[in-house]
mmCIF file of C-alpha atoms in Angstrom:
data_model
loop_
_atom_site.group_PDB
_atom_site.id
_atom_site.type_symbol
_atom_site.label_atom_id
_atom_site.label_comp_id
_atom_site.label_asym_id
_atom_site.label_seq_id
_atom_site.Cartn_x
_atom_site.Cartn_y
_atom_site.Cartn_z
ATOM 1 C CA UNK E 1452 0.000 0.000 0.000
ATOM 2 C CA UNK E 1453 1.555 3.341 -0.654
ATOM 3 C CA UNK E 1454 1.643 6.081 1.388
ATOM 4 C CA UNK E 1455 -0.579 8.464 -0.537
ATOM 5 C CA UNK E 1456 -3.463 5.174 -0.060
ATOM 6 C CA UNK E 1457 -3.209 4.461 3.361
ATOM 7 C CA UNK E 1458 -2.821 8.286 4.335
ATOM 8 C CA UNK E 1459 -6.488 9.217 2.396
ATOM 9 C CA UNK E 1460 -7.504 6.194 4.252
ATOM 10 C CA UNK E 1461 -6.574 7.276 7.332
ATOM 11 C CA UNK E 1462 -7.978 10.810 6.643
ATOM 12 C CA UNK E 1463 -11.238 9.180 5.937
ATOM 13 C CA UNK E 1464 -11.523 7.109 8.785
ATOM 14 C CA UNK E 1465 -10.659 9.729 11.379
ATOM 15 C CA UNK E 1466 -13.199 12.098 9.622
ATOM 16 C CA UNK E 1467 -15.993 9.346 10.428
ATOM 17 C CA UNK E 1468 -15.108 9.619 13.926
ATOM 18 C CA UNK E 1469 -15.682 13.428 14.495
ATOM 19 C CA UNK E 1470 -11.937 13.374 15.464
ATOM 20 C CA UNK E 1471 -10.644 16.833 14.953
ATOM 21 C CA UNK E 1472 -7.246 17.792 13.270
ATOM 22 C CA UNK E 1473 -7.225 14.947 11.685
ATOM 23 C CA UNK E 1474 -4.713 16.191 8.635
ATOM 24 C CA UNK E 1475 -2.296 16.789 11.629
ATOM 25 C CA UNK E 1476 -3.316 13.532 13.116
ATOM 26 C CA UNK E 1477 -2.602 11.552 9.970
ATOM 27 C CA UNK E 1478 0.613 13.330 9.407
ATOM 28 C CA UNK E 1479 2.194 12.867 12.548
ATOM 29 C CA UNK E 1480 0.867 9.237 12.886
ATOM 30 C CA UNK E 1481 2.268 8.086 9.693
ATOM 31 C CA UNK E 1482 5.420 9.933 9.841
ATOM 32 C CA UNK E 1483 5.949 8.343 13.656
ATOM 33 C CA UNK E 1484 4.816 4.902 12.327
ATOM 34 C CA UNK E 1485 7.325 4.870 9.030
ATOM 35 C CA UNK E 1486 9.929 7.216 10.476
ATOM 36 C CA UNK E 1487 9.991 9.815 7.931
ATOM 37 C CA UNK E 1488 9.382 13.240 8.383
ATOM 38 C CA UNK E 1489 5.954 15.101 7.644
ATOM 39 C CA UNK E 1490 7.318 16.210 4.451
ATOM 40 C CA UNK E 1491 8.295 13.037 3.198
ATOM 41 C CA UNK E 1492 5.353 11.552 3.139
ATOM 42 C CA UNK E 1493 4.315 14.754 0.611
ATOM 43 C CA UNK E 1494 7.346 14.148 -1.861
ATOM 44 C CA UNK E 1495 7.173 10.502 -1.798
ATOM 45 C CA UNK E 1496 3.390 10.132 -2.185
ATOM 46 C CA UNK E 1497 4.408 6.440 -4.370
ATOM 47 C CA UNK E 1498 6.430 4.918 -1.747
ATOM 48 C CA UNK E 1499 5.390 1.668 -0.866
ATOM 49 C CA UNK E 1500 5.306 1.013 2.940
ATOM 50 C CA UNK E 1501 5.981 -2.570 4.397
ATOM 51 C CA UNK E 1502 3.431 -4.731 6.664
ATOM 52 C CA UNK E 1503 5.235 -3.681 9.602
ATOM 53 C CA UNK E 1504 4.620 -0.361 9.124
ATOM 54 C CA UNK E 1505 0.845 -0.610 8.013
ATOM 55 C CA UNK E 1506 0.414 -2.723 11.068
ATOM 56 C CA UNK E 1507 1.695 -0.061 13.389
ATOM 57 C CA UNK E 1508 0.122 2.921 11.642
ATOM 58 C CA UNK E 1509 -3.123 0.983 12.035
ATOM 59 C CA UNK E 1510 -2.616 0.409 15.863
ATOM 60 C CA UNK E 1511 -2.618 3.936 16.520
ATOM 61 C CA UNK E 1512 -5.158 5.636 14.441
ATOM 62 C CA UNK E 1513 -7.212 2.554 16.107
ATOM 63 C CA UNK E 1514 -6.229 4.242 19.424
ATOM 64 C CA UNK E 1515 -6.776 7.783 18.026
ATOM 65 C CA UNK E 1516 -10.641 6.928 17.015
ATOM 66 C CA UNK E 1517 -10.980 6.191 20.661
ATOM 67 C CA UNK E 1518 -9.978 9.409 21.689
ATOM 68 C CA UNK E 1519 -5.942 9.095 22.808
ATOM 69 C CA UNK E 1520 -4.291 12.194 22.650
ATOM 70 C CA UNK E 1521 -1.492 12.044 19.910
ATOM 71 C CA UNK E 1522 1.308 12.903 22.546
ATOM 72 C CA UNK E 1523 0.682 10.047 24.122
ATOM 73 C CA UNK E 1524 0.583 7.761 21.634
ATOM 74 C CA UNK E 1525 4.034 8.913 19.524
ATOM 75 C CA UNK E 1526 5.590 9.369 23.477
ATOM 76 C CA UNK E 1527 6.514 12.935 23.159
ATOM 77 C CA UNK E 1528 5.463 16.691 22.933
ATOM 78 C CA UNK E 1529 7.139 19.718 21.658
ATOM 79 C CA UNK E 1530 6.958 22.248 24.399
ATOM 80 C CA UNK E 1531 9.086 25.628 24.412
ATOM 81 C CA UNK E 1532 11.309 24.348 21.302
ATOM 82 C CA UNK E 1533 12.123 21.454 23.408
ATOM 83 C CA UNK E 1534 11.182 17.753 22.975
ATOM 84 C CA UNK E 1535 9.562 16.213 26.196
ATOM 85 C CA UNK E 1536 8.513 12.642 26.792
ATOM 86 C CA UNK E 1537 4.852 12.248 28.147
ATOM 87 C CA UNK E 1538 2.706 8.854 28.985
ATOM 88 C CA UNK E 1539 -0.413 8.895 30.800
ATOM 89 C CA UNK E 1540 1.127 9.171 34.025
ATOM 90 C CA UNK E 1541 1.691 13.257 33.111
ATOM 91 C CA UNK E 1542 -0.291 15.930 31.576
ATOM 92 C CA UNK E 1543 0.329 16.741 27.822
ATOM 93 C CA UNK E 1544 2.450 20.299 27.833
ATOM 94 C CA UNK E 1545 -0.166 23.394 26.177
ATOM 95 C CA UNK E 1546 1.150 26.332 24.170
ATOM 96 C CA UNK E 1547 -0.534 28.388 26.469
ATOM 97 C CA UNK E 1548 1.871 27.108 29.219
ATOM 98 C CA UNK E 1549 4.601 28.474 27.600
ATOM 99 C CA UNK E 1550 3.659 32.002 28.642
ATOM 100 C CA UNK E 1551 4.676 30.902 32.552
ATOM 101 C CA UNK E 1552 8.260 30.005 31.027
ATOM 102 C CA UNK E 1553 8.237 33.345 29.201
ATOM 103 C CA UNK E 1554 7.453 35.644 32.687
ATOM 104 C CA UNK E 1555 9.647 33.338 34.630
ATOM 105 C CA UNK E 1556 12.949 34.275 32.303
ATOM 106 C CA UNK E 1557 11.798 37.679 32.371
ATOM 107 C CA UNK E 1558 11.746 37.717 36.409
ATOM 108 C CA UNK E 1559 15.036 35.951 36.528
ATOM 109 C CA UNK E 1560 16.372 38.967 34.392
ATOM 110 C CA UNK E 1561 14.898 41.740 36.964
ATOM 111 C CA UNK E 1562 16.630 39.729 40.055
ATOM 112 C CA UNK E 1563 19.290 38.677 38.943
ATOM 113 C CA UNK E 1564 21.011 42.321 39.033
ATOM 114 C CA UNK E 1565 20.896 42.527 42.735
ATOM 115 C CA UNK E 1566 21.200 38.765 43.351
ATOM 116 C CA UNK E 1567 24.469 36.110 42.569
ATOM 117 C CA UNK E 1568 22.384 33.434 43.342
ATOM 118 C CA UNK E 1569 18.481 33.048 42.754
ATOM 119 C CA UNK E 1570 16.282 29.358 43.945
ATOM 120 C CA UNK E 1571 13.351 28.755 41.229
ATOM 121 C CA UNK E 1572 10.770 25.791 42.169
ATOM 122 C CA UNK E 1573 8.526 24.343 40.107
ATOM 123 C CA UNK E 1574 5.415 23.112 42.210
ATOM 124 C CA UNK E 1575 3.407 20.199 40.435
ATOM 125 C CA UNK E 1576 6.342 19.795 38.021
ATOM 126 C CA UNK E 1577 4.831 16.667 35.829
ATOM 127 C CA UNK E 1578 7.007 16.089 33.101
ATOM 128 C CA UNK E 1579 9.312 18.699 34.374
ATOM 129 C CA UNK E 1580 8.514 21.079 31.153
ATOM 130 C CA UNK E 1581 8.576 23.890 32.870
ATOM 131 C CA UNK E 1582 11.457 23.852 35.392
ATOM 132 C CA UNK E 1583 13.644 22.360 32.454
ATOM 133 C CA UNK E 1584 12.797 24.853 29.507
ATOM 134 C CA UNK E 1585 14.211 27.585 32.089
ATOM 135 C CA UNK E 1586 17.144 25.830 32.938
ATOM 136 C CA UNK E 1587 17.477 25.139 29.645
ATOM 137 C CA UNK E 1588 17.328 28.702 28.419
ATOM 138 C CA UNK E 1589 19.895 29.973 31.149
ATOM 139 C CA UNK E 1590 23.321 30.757 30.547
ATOM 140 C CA UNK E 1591 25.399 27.768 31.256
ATOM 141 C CA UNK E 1592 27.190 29.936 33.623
ATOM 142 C CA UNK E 1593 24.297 30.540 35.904
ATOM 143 C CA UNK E 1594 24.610 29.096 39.607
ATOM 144 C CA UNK E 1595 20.805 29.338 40.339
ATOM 145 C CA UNK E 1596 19.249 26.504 42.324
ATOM 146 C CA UNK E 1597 16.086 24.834 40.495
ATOM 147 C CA UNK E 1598 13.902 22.522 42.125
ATOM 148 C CA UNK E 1599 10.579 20.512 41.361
ATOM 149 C CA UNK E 1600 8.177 18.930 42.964
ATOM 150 C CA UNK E 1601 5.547 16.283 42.331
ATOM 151 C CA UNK E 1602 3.426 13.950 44.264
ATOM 152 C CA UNK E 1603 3.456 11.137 41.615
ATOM 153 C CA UNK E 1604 6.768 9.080 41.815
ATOM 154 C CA UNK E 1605 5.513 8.396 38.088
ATOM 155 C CA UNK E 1606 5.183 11.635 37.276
ATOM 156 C CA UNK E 1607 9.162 12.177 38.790
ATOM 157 C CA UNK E 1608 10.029 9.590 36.745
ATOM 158 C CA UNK E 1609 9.060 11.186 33.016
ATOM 159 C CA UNK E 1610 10.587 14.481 34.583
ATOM 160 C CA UNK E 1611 13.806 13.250 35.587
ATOM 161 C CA UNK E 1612 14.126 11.681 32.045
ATOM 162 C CA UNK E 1613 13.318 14.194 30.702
ATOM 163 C CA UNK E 1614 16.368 16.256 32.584
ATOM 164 C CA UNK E 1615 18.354 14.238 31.885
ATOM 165 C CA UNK E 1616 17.778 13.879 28.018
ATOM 166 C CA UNK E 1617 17.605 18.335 28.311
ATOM 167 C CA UNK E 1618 21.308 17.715 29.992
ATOM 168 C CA UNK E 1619 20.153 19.049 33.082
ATOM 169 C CA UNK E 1620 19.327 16.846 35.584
ATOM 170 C CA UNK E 1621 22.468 17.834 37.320
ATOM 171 C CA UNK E 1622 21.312 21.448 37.925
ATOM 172 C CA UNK E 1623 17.748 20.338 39.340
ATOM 173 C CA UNK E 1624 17.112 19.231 42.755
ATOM 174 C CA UNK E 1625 13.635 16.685 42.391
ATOM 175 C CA UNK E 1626 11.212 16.195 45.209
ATOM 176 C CA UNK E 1627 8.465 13.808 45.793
ATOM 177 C CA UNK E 1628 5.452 15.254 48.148
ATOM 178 C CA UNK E 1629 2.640 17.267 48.171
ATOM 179 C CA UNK E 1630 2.752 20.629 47.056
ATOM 180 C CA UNK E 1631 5.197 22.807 48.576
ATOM 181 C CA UNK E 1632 5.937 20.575 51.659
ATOM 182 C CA UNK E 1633 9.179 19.305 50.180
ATOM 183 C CA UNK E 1634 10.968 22.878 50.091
ATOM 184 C CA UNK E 1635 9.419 24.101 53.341
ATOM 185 C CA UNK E 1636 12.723 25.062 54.690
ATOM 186 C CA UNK E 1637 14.046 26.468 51.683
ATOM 187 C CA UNK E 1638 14.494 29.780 50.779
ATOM 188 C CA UNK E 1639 13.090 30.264 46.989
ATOM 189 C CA UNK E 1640 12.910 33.593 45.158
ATOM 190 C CA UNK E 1641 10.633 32.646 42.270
ATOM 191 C CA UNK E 1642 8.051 29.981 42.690
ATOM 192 C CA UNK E 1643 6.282 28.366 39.942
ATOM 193 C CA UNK E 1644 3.025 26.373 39.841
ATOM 194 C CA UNK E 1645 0.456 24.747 37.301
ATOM 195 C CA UNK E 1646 -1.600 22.825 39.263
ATOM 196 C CA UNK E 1647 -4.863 21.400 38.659
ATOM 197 C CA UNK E 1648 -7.730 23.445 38.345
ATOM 198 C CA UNK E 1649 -10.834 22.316 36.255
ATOM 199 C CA UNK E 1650 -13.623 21.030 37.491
ATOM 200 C CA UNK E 1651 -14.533 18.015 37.095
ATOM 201 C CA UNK E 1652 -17.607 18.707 34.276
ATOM 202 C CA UNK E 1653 -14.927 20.904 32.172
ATOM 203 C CA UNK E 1654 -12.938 17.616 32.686
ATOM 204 C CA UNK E 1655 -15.195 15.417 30.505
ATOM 205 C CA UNK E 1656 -13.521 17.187 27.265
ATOM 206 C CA UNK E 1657 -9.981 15.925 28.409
ATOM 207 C CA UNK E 1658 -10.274 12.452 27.764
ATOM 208 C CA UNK E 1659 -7.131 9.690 28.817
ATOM 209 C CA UNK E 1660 -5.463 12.654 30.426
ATOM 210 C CA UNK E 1661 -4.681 11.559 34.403
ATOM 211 C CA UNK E 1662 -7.383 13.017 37.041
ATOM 212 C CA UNK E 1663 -4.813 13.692 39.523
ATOM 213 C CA UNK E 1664 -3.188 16.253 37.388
ATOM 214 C CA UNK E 1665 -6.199 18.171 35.787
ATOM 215 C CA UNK E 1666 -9.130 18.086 38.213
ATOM 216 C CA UNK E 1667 -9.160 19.929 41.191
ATOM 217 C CA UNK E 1668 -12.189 20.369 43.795
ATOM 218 C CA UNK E 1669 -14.365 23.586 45.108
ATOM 219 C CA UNK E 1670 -14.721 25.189 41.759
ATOM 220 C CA UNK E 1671 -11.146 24.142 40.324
ATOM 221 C CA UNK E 1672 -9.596 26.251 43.132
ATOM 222 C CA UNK E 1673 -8.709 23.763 45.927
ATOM 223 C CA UNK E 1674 -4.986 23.144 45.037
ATOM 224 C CA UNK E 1675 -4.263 26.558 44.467
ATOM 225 C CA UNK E 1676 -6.303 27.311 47.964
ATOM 226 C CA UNK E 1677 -3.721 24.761 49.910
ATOM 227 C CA UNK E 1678 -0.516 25.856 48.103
ATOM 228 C CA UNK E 1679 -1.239 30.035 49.095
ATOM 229 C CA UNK E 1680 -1.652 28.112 52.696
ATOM 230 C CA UNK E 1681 1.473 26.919 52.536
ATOM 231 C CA UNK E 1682 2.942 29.764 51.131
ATOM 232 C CA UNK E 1683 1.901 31.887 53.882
ATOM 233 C CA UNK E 1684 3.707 29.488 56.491
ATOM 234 C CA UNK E 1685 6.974 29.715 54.949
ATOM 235 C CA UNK E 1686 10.222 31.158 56.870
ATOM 236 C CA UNK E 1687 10.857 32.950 53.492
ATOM 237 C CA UNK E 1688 8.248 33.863 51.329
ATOM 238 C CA UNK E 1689 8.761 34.365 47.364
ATOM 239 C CA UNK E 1690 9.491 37.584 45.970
ATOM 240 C CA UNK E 1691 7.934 36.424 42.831
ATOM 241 C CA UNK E 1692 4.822 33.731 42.127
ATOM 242 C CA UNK E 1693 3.397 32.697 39.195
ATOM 243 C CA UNK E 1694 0.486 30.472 38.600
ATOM 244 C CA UNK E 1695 -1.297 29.227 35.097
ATOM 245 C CA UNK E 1696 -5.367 29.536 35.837
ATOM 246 C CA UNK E 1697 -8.430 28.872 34.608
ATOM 247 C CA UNK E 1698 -9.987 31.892 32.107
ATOM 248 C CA UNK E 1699 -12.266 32.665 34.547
ATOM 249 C CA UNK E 1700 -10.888 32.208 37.833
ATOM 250 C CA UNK E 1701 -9.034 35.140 38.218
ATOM 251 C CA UNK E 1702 -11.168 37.236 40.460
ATOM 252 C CA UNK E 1703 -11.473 34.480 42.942
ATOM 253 C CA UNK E 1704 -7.811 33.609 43.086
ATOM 254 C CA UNK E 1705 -7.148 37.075 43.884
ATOM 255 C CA UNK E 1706 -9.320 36.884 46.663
ATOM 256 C CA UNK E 1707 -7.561 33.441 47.710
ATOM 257 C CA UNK E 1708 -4.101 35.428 47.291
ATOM 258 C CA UNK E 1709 -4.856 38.168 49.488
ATOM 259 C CA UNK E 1710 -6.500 36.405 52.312
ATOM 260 C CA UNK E 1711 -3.122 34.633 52.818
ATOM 261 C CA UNK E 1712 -0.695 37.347 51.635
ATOM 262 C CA UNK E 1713 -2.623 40.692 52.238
ATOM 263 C CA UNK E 1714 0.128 42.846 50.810
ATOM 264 C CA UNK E 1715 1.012 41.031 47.164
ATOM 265 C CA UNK E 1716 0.279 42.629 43.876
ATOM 266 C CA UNK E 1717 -1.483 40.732 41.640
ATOM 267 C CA UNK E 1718 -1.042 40.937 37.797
ATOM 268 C CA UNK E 1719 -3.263 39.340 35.352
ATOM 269 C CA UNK E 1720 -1.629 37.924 32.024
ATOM 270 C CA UNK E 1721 -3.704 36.383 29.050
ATOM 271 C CA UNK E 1722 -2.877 33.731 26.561
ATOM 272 C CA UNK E 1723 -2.927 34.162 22.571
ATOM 273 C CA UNK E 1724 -6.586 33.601 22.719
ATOM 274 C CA UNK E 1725 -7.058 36.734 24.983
ATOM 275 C CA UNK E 1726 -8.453 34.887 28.082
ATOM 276 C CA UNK E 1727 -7.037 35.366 31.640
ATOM 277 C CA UNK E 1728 -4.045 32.612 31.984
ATOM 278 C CA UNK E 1729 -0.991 33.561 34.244
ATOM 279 C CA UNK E 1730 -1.183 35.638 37.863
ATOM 280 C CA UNK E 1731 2.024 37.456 39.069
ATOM 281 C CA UNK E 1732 2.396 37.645 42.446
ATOM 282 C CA UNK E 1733 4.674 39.786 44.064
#
């Protein structure tokens, strides 16, 4: 069967399905299944592809029709410019993530004047995106501490790999335990968090993606409710927070903010799409 068959095949199928994307799909299923890139399969529409290969192809858009995300199913997402393995034990990386990487660099830049040294945590780390695409995107001169915490050993597991395929596993100190507990008695300048916070109704449009890492109780705002708690019991508190949120739970997170830290100033930041995504807290 040639790849221009079996492609239109696939198209069709996924189509039938009311799976969405499913050019994309069928692009980067094919070109993981046969190990060519996307734009082979457009200059070599002829090419004959073996058994093996049909086989495999057919596994996964098998797996797609029942609603898999793609991430999961070729082992990896693109996040930041970087490459980062995911299984269902982690959340898929968003675009709209990215934005906490971008306001984290651009705090590091603002402290690091006055500072030799600066301590950045990543709280809820899952596959250790975040934490890594700012060590990543350091100077390899910088002596900053990083560390990360999860409460899934699983979870640790993808992020460490993932460190260590980033080469940076050496510069970040992992934790397993909930929330901030782990780093209790450390002294961090620029805390980072995407925790859970849908409810679970919005939840029912993230299929296969775990619970634990997307769903989070009283109106999506529990986690975020325990981890100002802790905040507010630290020796040292943050000069800088950021959190990703839900579009429209800014106005209560504020209040949660400010009934634990009184004096912080809150800024709002939105995503691409215009809708409320990252809080600043300093």
């Amino acid at each position: 069967m040639t790849i221009q068959k079996i492609f239109d095949q696939s198209i069709q199928k996924l189509k039938s399905h009311q799976i969405s994307s499913v050019q994309l799909d069928a692009e980067v299923l094919l070109s993981f299944a046969i190990n060519k890139s996307k734009e082979h399969l457009y200059s070599h529409p002829e090419e004959k592809i073996n058994f093996k290969q049909w086989f495999k192809f057919k596994k996964l858009i098998n797996k797609r029709i029942k609603k898999w995300p793609v991430a999961y199913l070729i082992g990896y997402k693109e996040f930041y410019n970087l490459k980062f393995k995911v299984d269902p034990h982690v959340l898929i990386p968003r675009p709209e993530t990215e934005l906490l990487v971008d306001q984290a660099l651009q705090i590091y830049k603002q402290l690091i004047i006055s500072n030799q040294q600066l301590a950045i945590s990543d709280i809820g780390t899952g596959s250790g995106c975040i934490i890594i695409s700012i060590a990543k995107n350091l100077s390899s001169n910088s002596i900053s501490k990083f560390y990360a915490t999860d409460i899934s050993k699983s979870a640790l597991k993808i992020a460490k790999l993932n460190a260590q395929q980033h080469q940076v596993l050496n510069k970040i100190n992992f934790y397993q335990g909930n929330l901030l507990e782990p780093l209790k008695n450390k002294k961090i300048d620029l805390l980072i968090a995407n925790l859970p916070y849908l409810t679970q109704e919005e939840f029912k449009n993230v299929p296969r993606e775990p619970q634990s890492a997307l769903i989070s109780q009283n109106q999506g705002l529990q986690h975020y409710q325990q981890l100002f708690s802790q905040i507010k019991q630290l020796n040292y508190q943050p000069q800088y927070i950021l959190i990703e949120i839900g579009f429209n739970q800014a106005v209560n997170l504020k209040n949660i903010i400010l009934h634990h830290l009184p004096q912080a100033k809150i800024k709002v930041f939105q995503d691409l799409s215009g809708k409320n995504r990252i809080l600043q807290i300093s």
